[in-house]
mmCIF file of C-alpha atoms and ligand atoms in Angstrom:
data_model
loop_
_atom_site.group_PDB
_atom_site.id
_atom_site.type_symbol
_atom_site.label_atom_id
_atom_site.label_comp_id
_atom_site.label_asym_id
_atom_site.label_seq_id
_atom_site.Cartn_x
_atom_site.Cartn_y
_atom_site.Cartn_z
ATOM 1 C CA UNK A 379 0.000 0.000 0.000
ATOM 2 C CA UNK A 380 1.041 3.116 -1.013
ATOM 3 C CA UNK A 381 1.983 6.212 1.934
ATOM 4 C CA UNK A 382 -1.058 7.858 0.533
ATOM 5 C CA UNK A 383 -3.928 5.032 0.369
ATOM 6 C CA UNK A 384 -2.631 4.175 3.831
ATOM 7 C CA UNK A 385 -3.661 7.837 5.484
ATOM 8 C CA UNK A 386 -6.872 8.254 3.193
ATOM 9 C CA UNK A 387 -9.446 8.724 5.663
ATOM 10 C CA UNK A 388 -12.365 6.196 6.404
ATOM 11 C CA UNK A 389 -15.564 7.340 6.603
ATOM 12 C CA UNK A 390 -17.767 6.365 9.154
ATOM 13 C CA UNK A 391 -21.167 7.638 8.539
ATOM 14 C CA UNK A 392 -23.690 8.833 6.226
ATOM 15 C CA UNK A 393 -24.822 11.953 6.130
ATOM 16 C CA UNK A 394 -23.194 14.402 8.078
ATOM 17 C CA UNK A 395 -19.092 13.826 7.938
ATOM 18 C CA UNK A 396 -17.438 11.379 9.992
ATOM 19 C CA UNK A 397 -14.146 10.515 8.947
ATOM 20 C CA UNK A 398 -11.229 8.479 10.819
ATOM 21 C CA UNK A 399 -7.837 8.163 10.423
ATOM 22 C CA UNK A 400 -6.512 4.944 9.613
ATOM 23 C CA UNK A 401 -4.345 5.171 12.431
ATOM 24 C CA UNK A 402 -1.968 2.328 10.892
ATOM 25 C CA UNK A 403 -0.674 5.125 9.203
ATOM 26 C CA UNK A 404 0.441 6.949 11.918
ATOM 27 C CA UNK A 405 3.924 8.823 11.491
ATOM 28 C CA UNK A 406 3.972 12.271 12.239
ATOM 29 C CA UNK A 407 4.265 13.657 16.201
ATOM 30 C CA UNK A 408 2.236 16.795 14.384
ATOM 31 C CA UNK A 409 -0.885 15.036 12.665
ATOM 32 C CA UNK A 410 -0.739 16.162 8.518
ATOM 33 C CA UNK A 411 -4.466 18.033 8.449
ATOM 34 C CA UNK A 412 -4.946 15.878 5.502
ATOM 35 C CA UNK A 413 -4.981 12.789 8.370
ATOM 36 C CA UNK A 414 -6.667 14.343 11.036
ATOM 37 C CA UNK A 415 -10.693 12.827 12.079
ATOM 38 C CA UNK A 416 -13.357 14.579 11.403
ATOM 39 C CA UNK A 417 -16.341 14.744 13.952
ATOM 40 C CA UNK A 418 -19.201 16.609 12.717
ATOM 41 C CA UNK A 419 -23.330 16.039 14.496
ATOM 42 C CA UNK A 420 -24.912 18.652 11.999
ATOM 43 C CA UNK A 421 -24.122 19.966 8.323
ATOM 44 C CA UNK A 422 -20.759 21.694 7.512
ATOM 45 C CA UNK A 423 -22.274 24.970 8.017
ATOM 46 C CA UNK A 424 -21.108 27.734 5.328
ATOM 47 C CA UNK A 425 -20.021 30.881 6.989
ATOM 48 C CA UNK A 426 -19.015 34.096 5.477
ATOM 49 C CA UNK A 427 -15.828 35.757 7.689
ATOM 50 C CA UNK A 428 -16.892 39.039 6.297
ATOM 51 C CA UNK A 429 -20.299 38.967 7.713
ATOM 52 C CA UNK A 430 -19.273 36.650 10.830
ATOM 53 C CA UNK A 431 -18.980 37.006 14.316
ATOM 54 C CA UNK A 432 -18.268 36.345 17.535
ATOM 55 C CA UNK A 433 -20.518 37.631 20.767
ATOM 56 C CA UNK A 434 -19.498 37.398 24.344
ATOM 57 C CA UNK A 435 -22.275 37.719 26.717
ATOM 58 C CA UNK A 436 -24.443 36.262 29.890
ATOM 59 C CA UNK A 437 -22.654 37.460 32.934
ATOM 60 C CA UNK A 438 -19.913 40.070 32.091
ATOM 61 C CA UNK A 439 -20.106 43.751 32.386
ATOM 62 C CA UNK A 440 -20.300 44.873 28.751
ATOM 63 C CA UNK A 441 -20.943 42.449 26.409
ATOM 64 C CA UNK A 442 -19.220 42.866 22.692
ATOM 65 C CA UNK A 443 -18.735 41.422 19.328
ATOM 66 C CA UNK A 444 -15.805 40.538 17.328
ATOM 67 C CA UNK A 445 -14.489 40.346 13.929
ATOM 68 C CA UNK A 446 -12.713 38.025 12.021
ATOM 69 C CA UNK A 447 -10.089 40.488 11.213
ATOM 70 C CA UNK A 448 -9.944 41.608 14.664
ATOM 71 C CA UNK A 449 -9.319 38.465 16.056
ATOM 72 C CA UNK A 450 -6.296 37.816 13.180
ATOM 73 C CA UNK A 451 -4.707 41.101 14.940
ATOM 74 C CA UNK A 452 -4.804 39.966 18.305
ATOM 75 C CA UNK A 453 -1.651 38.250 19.608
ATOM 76 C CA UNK A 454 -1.440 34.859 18.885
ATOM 77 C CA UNK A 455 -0.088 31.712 20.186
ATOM 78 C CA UNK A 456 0.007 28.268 19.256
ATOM 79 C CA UNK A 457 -0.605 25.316 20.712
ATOM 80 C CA UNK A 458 0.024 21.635 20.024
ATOM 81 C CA UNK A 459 -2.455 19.191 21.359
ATOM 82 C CA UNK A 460 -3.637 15.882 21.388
ATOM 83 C CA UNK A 461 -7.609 15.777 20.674
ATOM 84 C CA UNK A 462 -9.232 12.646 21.007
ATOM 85 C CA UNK A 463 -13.245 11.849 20.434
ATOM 86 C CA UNK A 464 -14.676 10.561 23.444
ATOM 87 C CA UNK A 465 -16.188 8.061 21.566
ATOM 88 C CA UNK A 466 -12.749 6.910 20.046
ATOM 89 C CA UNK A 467 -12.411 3.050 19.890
ATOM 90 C CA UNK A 468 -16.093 2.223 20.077
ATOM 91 C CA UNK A 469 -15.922 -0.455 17.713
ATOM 92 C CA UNK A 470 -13.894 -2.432 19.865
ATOM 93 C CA UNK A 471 -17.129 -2.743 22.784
ATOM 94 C CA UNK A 472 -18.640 -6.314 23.258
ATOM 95 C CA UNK A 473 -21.431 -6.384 23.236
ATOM 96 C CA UNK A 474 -22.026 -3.463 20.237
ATOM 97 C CA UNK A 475 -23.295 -0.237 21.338
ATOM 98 C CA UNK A 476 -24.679 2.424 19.052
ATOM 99 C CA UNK A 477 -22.928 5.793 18.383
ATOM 100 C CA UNK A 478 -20.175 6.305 15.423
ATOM 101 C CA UNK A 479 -17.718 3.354 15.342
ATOM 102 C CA UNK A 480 -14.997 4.510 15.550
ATOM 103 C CA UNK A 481 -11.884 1.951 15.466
ATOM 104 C CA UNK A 482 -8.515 3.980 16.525
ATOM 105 C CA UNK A 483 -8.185 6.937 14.638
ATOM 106 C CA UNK A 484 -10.555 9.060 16.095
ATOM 107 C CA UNK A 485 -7.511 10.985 17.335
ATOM 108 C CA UNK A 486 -4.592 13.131 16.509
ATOM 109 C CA UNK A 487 -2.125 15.307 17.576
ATOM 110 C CA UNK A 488 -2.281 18.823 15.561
ATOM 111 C CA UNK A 489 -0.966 22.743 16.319
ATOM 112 C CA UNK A 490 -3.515 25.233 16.494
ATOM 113 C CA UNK A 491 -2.631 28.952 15.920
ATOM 114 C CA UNK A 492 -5.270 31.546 17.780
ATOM 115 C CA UNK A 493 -6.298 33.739 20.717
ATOM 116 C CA UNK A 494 -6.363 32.815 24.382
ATOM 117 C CA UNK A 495 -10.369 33.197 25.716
ATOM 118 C CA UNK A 496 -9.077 34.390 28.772
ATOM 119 C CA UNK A 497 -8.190 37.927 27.790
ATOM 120 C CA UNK A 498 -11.445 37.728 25.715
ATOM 121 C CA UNK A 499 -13.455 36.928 28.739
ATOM 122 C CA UNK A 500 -11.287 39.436 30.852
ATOM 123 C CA UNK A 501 -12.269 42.220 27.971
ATOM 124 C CA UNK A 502 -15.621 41.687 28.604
ATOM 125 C CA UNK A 503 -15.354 41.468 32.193
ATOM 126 C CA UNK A 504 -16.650 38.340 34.102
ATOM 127 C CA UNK A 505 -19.022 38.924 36.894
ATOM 128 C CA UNK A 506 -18.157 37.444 40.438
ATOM 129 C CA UNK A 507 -21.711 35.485 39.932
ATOM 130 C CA UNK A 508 -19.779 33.496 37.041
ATOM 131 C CA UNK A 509 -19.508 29.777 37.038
ATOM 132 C CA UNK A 510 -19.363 28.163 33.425
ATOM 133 C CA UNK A 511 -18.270 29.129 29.699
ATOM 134 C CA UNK A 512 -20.655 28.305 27.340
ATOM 135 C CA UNK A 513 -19.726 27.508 23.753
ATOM 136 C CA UNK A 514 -22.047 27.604 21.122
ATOM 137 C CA UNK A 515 -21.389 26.449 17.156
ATOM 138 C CA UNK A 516 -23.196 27.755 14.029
ATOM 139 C CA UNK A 517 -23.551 24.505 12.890
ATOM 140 C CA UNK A 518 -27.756 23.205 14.322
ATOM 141 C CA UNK A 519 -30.001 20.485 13.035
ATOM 142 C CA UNK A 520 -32.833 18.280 14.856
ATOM 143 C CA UNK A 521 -32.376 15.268 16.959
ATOM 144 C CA UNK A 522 -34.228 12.345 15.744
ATOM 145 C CA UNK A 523 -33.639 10.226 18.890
ATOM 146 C CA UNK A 524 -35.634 10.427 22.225
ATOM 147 C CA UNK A 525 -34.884 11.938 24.751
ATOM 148 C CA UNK A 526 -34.855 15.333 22.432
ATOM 149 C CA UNK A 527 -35.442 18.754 22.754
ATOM 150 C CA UNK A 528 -38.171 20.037 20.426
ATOM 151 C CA UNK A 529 -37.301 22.071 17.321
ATOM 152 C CA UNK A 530 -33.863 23.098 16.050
ATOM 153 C CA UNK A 531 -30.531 23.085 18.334
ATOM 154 C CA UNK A 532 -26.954 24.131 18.426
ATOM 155 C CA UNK A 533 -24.069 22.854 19.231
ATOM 156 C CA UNK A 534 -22.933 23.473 22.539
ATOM 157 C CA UNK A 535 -20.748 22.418 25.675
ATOM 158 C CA UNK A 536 -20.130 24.615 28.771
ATOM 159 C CA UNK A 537 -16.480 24.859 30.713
ATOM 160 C CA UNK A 538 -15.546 25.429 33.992
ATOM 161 C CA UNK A 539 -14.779 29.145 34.715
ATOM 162 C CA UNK A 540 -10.989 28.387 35.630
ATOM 163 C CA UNK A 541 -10.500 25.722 32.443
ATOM 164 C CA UNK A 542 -11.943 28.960 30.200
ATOM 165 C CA UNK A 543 -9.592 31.700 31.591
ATOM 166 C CA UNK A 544 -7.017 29.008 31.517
ATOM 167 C CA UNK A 545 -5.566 27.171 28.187
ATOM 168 C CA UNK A 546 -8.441 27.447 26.199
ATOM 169 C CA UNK A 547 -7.298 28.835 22.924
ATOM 170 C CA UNK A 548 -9.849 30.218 20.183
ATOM 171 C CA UNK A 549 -7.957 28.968 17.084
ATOM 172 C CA UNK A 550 -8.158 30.228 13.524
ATOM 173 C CA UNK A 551 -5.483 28.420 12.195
ATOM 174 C CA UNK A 552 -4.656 24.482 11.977
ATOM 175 C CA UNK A 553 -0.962 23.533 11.291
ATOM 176 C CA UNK A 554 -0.544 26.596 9.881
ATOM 177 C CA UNK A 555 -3.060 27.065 7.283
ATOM 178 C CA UNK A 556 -6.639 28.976 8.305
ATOM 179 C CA UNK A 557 -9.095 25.944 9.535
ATOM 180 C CA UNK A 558 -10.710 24.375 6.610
ATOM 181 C CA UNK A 559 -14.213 23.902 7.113
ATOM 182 C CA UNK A 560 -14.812 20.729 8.477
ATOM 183 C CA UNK A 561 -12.177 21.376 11.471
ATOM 184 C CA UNK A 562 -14.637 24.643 12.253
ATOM 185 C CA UNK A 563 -13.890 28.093 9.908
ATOM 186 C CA UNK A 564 -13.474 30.522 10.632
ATOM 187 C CA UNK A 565 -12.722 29.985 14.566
ATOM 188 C CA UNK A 566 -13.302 26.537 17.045
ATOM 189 C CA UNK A 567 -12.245 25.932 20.713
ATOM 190 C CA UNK A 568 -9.202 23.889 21.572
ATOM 191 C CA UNK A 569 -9.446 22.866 25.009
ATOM 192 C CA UNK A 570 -6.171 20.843 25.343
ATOM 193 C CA UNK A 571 -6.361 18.101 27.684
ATOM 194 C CA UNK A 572 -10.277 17.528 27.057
ATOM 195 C CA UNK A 573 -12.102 14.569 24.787
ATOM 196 C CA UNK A 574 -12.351 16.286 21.414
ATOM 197 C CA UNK A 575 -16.397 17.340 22.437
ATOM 198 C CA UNK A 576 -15.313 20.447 24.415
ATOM 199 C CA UNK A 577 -13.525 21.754 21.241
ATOM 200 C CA UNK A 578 -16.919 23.809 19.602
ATOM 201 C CA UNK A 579 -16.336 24.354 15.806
ATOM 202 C CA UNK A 580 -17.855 27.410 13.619
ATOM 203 C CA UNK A 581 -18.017 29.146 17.084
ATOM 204 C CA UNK A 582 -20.275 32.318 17.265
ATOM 205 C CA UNK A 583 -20.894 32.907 20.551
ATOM 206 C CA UNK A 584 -19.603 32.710 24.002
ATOM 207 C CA UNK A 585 -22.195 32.830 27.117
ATOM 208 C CA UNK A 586 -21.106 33.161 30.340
ATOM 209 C CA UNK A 587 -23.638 31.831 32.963
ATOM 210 C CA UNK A 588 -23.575 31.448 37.039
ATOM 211 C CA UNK A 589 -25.564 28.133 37.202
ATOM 212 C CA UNK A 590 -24.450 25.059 35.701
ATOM 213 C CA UNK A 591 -25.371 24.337 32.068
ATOM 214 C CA UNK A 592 -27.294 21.477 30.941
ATOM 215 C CA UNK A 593 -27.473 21.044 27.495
ATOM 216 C CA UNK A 594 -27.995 18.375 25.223
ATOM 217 C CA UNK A 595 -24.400 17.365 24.434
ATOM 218 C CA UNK A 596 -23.434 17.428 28.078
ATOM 219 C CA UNK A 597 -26.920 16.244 30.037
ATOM 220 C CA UNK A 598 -28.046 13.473 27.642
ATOM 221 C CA UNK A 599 -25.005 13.477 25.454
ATOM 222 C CA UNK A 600 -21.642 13.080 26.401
ATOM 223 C CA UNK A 601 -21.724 11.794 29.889
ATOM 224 C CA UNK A 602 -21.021 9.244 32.516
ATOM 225 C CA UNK A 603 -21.655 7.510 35.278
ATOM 226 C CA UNK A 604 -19.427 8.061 38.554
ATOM 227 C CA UNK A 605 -19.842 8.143 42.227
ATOM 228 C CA UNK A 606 -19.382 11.114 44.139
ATOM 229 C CA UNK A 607 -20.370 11.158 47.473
ATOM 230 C CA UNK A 608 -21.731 7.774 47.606
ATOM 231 C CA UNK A 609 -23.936 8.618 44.774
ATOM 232 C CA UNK A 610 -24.059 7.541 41.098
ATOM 233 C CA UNK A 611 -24.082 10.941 39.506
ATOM 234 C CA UNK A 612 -24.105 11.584 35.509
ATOM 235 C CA UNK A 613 -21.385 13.880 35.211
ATOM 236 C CA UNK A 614 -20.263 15.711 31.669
ATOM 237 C CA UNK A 615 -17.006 14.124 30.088
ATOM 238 C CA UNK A 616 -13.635 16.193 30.575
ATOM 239 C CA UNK A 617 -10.388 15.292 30.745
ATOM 240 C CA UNK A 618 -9.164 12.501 28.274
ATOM 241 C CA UNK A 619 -8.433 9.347 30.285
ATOM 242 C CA UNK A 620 -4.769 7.908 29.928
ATOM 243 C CA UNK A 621 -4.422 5.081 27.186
ATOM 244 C CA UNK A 622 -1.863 3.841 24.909
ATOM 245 C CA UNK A 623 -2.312 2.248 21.232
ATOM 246 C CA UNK A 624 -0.894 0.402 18.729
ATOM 247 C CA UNK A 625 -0.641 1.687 15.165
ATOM 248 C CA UNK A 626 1.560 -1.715 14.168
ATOM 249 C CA UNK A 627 0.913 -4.130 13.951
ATOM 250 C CA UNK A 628 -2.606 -3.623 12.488
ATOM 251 C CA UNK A 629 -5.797 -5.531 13.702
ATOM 252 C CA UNK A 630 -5.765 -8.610 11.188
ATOM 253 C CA UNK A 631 -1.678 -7.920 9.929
ATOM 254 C CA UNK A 632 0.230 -10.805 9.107
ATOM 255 C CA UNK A 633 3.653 -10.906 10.325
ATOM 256 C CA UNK A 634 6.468 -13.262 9.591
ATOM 257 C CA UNK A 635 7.377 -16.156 12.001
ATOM 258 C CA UNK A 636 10.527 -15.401 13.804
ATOM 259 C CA UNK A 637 11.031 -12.091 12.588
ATOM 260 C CA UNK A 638 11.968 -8.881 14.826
ATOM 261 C CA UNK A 639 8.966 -6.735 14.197
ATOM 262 C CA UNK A 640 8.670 -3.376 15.063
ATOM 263 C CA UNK A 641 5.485 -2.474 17.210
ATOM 264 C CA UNK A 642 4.964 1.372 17.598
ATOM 265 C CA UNK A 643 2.171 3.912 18.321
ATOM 266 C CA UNK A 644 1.144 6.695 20.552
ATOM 267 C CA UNK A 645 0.108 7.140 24.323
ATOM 268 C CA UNK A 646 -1.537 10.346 25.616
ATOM 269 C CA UNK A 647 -3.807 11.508 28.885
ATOM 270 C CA UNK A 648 -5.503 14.411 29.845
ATOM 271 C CA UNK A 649 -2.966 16.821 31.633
ATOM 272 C CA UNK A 650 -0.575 13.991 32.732
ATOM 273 C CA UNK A 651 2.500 12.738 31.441
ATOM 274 C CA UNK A 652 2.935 9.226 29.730
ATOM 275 C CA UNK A 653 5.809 7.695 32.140
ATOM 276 C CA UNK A 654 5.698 4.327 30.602
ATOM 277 C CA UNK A 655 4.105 2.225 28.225
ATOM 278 C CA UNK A 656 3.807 -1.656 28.564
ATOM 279 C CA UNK A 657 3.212 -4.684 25.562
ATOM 280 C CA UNK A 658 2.118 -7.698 26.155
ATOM 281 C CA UNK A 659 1.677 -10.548 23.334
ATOM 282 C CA UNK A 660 0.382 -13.450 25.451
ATOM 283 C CA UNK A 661 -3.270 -11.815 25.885
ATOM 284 C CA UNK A 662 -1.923 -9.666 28.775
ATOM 285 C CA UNK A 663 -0.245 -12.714 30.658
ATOM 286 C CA UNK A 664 3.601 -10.999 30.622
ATOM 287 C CA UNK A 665 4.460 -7.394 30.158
ATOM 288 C CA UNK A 666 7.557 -5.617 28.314
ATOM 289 C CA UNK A 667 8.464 -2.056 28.799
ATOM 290 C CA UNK A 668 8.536 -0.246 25.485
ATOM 291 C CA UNK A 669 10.787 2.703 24.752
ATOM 292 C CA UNK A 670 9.041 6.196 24.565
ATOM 293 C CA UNK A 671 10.658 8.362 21.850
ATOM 294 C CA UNK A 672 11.940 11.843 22.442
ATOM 295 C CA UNK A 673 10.556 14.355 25.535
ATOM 296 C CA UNK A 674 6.857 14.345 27.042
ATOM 297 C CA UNK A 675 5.416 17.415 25.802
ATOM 298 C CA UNK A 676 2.250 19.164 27.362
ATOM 299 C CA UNK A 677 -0.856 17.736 26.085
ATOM 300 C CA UNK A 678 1.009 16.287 22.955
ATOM 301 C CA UNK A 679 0.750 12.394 22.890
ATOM 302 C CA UNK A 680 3.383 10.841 23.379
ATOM 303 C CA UNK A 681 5.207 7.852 20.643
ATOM 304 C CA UNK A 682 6.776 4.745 21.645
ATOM 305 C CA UNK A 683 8.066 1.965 19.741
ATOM 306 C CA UNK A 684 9.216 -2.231 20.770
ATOM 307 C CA UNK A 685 11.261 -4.809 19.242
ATOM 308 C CA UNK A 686 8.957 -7.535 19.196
ATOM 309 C CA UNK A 687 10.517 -10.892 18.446
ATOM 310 C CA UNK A 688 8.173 -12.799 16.604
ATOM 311 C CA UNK A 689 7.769 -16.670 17.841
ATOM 312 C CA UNK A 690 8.727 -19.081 15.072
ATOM 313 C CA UNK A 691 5.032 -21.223 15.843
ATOM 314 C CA UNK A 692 2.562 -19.753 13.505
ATOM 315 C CA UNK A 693 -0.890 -18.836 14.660
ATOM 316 C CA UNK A 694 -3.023 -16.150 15.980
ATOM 317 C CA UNK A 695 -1.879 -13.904 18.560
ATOM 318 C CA UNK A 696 -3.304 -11.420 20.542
ATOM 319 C CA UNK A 697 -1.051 -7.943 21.512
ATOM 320 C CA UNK A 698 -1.810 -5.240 23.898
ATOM 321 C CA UNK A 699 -0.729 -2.101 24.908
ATOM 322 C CA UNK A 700 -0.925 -0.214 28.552
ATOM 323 C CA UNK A 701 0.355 3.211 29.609
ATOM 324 C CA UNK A 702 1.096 4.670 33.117
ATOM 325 C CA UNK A 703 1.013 8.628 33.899
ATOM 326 C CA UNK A 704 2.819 10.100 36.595
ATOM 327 C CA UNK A 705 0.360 10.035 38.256
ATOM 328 C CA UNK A 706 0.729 6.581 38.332
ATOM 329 C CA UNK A 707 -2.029 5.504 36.981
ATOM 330 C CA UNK A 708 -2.011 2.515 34.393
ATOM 331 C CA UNK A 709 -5.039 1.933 31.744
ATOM 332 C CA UNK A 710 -7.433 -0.624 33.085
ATOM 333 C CA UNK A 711 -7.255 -4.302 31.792
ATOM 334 C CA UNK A 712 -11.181 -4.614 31.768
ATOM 335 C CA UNK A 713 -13.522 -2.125 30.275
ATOM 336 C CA UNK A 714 -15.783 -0.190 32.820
ATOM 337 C CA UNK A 715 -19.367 -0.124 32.784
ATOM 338 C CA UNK A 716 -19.769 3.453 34.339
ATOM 339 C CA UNK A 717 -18.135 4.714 30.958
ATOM 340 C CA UNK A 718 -21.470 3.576 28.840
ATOM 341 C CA UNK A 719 -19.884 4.301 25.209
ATOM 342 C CA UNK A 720 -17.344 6.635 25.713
ATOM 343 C CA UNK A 721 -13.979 6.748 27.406
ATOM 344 C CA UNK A 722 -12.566 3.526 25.953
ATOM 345 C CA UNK A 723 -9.192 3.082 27.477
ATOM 346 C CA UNK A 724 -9.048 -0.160 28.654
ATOM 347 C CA UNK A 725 -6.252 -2.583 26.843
ATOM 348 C CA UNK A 726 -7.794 -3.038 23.235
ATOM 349 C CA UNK A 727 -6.771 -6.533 22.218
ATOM 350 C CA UNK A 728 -4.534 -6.553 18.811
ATOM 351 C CA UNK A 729 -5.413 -9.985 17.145
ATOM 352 C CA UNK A 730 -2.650 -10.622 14.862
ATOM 353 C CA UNK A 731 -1.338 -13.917 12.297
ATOM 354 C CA UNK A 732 1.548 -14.958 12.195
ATOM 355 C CA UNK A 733 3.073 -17.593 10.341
HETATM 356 N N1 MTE B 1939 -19.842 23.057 16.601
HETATM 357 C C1 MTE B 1939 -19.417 21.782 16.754
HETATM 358 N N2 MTE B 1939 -18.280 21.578 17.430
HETATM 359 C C2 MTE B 1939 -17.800 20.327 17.603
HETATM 360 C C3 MTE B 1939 -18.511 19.200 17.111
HETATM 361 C C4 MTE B 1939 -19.708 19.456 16.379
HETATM 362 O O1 MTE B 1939 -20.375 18.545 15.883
HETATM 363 N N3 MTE B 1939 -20.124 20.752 16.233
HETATM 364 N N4 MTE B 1939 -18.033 17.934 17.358
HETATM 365 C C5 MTE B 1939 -17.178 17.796 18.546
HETATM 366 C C6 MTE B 1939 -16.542 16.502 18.677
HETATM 367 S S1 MTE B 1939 -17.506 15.263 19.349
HETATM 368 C C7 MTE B 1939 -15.207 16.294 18.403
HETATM 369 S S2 MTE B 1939 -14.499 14.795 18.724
HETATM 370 C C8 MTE B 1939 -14.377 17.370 17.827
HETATM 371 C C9 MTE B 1939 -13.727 16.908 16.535
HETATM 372 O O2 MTE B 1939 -12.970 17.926 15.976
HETATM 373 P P1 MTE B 1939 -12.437 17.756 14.462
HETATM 374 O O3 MTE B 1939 -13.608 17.407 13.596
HETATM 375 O O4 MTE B 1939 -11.784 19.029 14.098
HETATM 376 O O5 MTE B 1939 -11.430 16.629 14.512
HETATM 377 O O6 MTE B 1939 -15.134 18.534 17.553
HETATM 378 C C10 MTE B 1939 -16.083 18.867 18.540
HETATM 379 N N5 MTE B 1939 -16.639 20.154 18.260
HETATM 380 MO MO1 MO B 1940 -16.211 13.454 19.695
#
């Protein structure tokens, strides 16, 4: 297979565009935009940067609107950062549960060039009654499934107060080029650290409220279970959980008795550092320390590669991959219940041939 069919992207539903990236054809620390998923729940919307923009409102002092070209004057910075769909991997769930499914390359690693929301939110001047961010998208349809609100929605996910006048850039470019339209022209949310949800595309406006929000994508959408205080509470997904995967070998690759076989792929968490990343290819019975490649960098994944020796018996075999944080926290081994069809970072089984 040529370099090119290998990072073509798979699409993974009809309709509205899903696309993943095989992630077999994982190189690049910095994801190529031409590789990078697409996650849309609406219709690309069309937007106009002349005519567009951006309101800040809800609880601040004075409330404004911005430009496109005002934005582009504003100091920027750039940031590189893993994004990962929550639902990334959902393929892999036994038994099937419904949602996009994904296999692994709902992820990737790309730079973003844009304007901190802080100083945005500091411009307009955030009330001491403040709690939550809201995002909201340009991009609306109707949800066909019950539970539903009636009529048309939006796209839209709220952030903590702190997370929003923290790292939370506004980007208007993607690896260096303005965003194209499916990753969210002419401006989108990168909230490093965060499953790819929190990251609004085609952002118009910015509300900030003193209760918590409950909207669709974070009440019925985009949650989980988890006990806090003793209690089951649904609580919105955040921070991307820790989790390492294989690239190579492929599910279903064949791979030559006795050979020395390169494994490699990436490992990434929310705001922790990968520490070490584990292979097993007895079906998790032994475990071999991989090498990680070159530094940790903040909320970039993080690659690793293993010599694997092939055995000379031919057969199927099953591989594995586990990552630690510093934290010291290592992926699960069994998939958890409480994470209904999102947050799958427990050890994905590899089945592999050899012979
Ligand atoms: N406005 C809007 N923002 C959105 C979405 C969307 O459908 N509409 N999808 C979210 C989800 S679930 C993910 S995983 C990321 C994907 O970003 P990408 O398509 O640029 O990879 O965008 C997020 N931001
Ligand atoms: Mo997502």
């Amino acid at each position: 297979m040529s370099d090119e069919a290998e990072s073509t992207l798979i699409p993974r539903s009809e309709g509205v565009v899903n696309l993943e990236m095989p992630f077999a054809a994982l190189k690049e620390w910095v994801t190529p935009t031409g590789k990078l998923y697409v996650r849309c729940h609406f219709p690309i919307p069309e937007i106009d940067p002349a005519h567009w923009r951006l309101t800040v409102t809800g609880e601040v002092a004075t409330p404004f609107e911005i430009s496109y070209e005002e934005l582009r004057a504003l100091p920027q910075e750039t940031v590189t950062a893993t994004m990962e769909c929550a639902g990334n991997g959902r393929s892999f769930l036994e038994p099937k549960v419904k949602g996009v499914q994904w296999a692994l390359g709902a992820v990737g690693n790309a730079e973003w060039t844009g304007v901190r929301l802080g100083p945005l939110l500091e411009r307009a001047g955030v009330r001491g009654s403040a709690l939550e961010v809201i995002l909201e998208g340009a991009d609306r349809g109707e949800i066909k499934e019950p539970p539903r609100p009636p009529g048309e929605i939006r796209y839209a996910r709220s952030l903590p107060l702190a997370k929003a006048q923290g790292d939370v850039l506004l980007a208007l470019q993607l690896n260096g080029e303005p965003l194209s339209a499916s990753h969210g022209f002419p401006l989108r949310a990168v909230v490093p650290g965060w499953f790819g949800m929190a990251s609004v595309k085609w952002l118009e406006r910015i509300v900030v409220t003193d209760a918590p929000f409950h909207g669709y994508y974070q009440s019925i959408d985009y949650t989980y279970w988890e006990e806090r205080a003793g209690l089951p509470t649904l609580v919105p997904l955040a921070e991307m959980r820790t989790k390492a995967q294989i690239a190579r070998p492929a599910p279903g690759e064949t791979i030559a008795a006795g050979a020395e076989y390169r494994m490699h792929g990436a490992a990434w968490s929310g705001e922790r550092e990968i520490v070490r990343v584990e292979i097993s290819s007895d079906d998790g019975a032994t475990w071999a320390e991989a090498t990680l490649v070159d530094e940790a960098r903040k909320h970039g994944w993080r690659f690793w590669e293993f010599g694997w020796r092939v055995p000379e018996k031919a057969g199927a075999y099953r591989v594995m991959a586990r990552a630690t944080d510093a934290a010291g926290e290592t992926q699960p081994a069994a998939r958890r219940d409480e994470y209904g069809t999102y947050m799958v970072n427990h050890c994905l089984p590899i089945d592999v041939q050899v012979q």
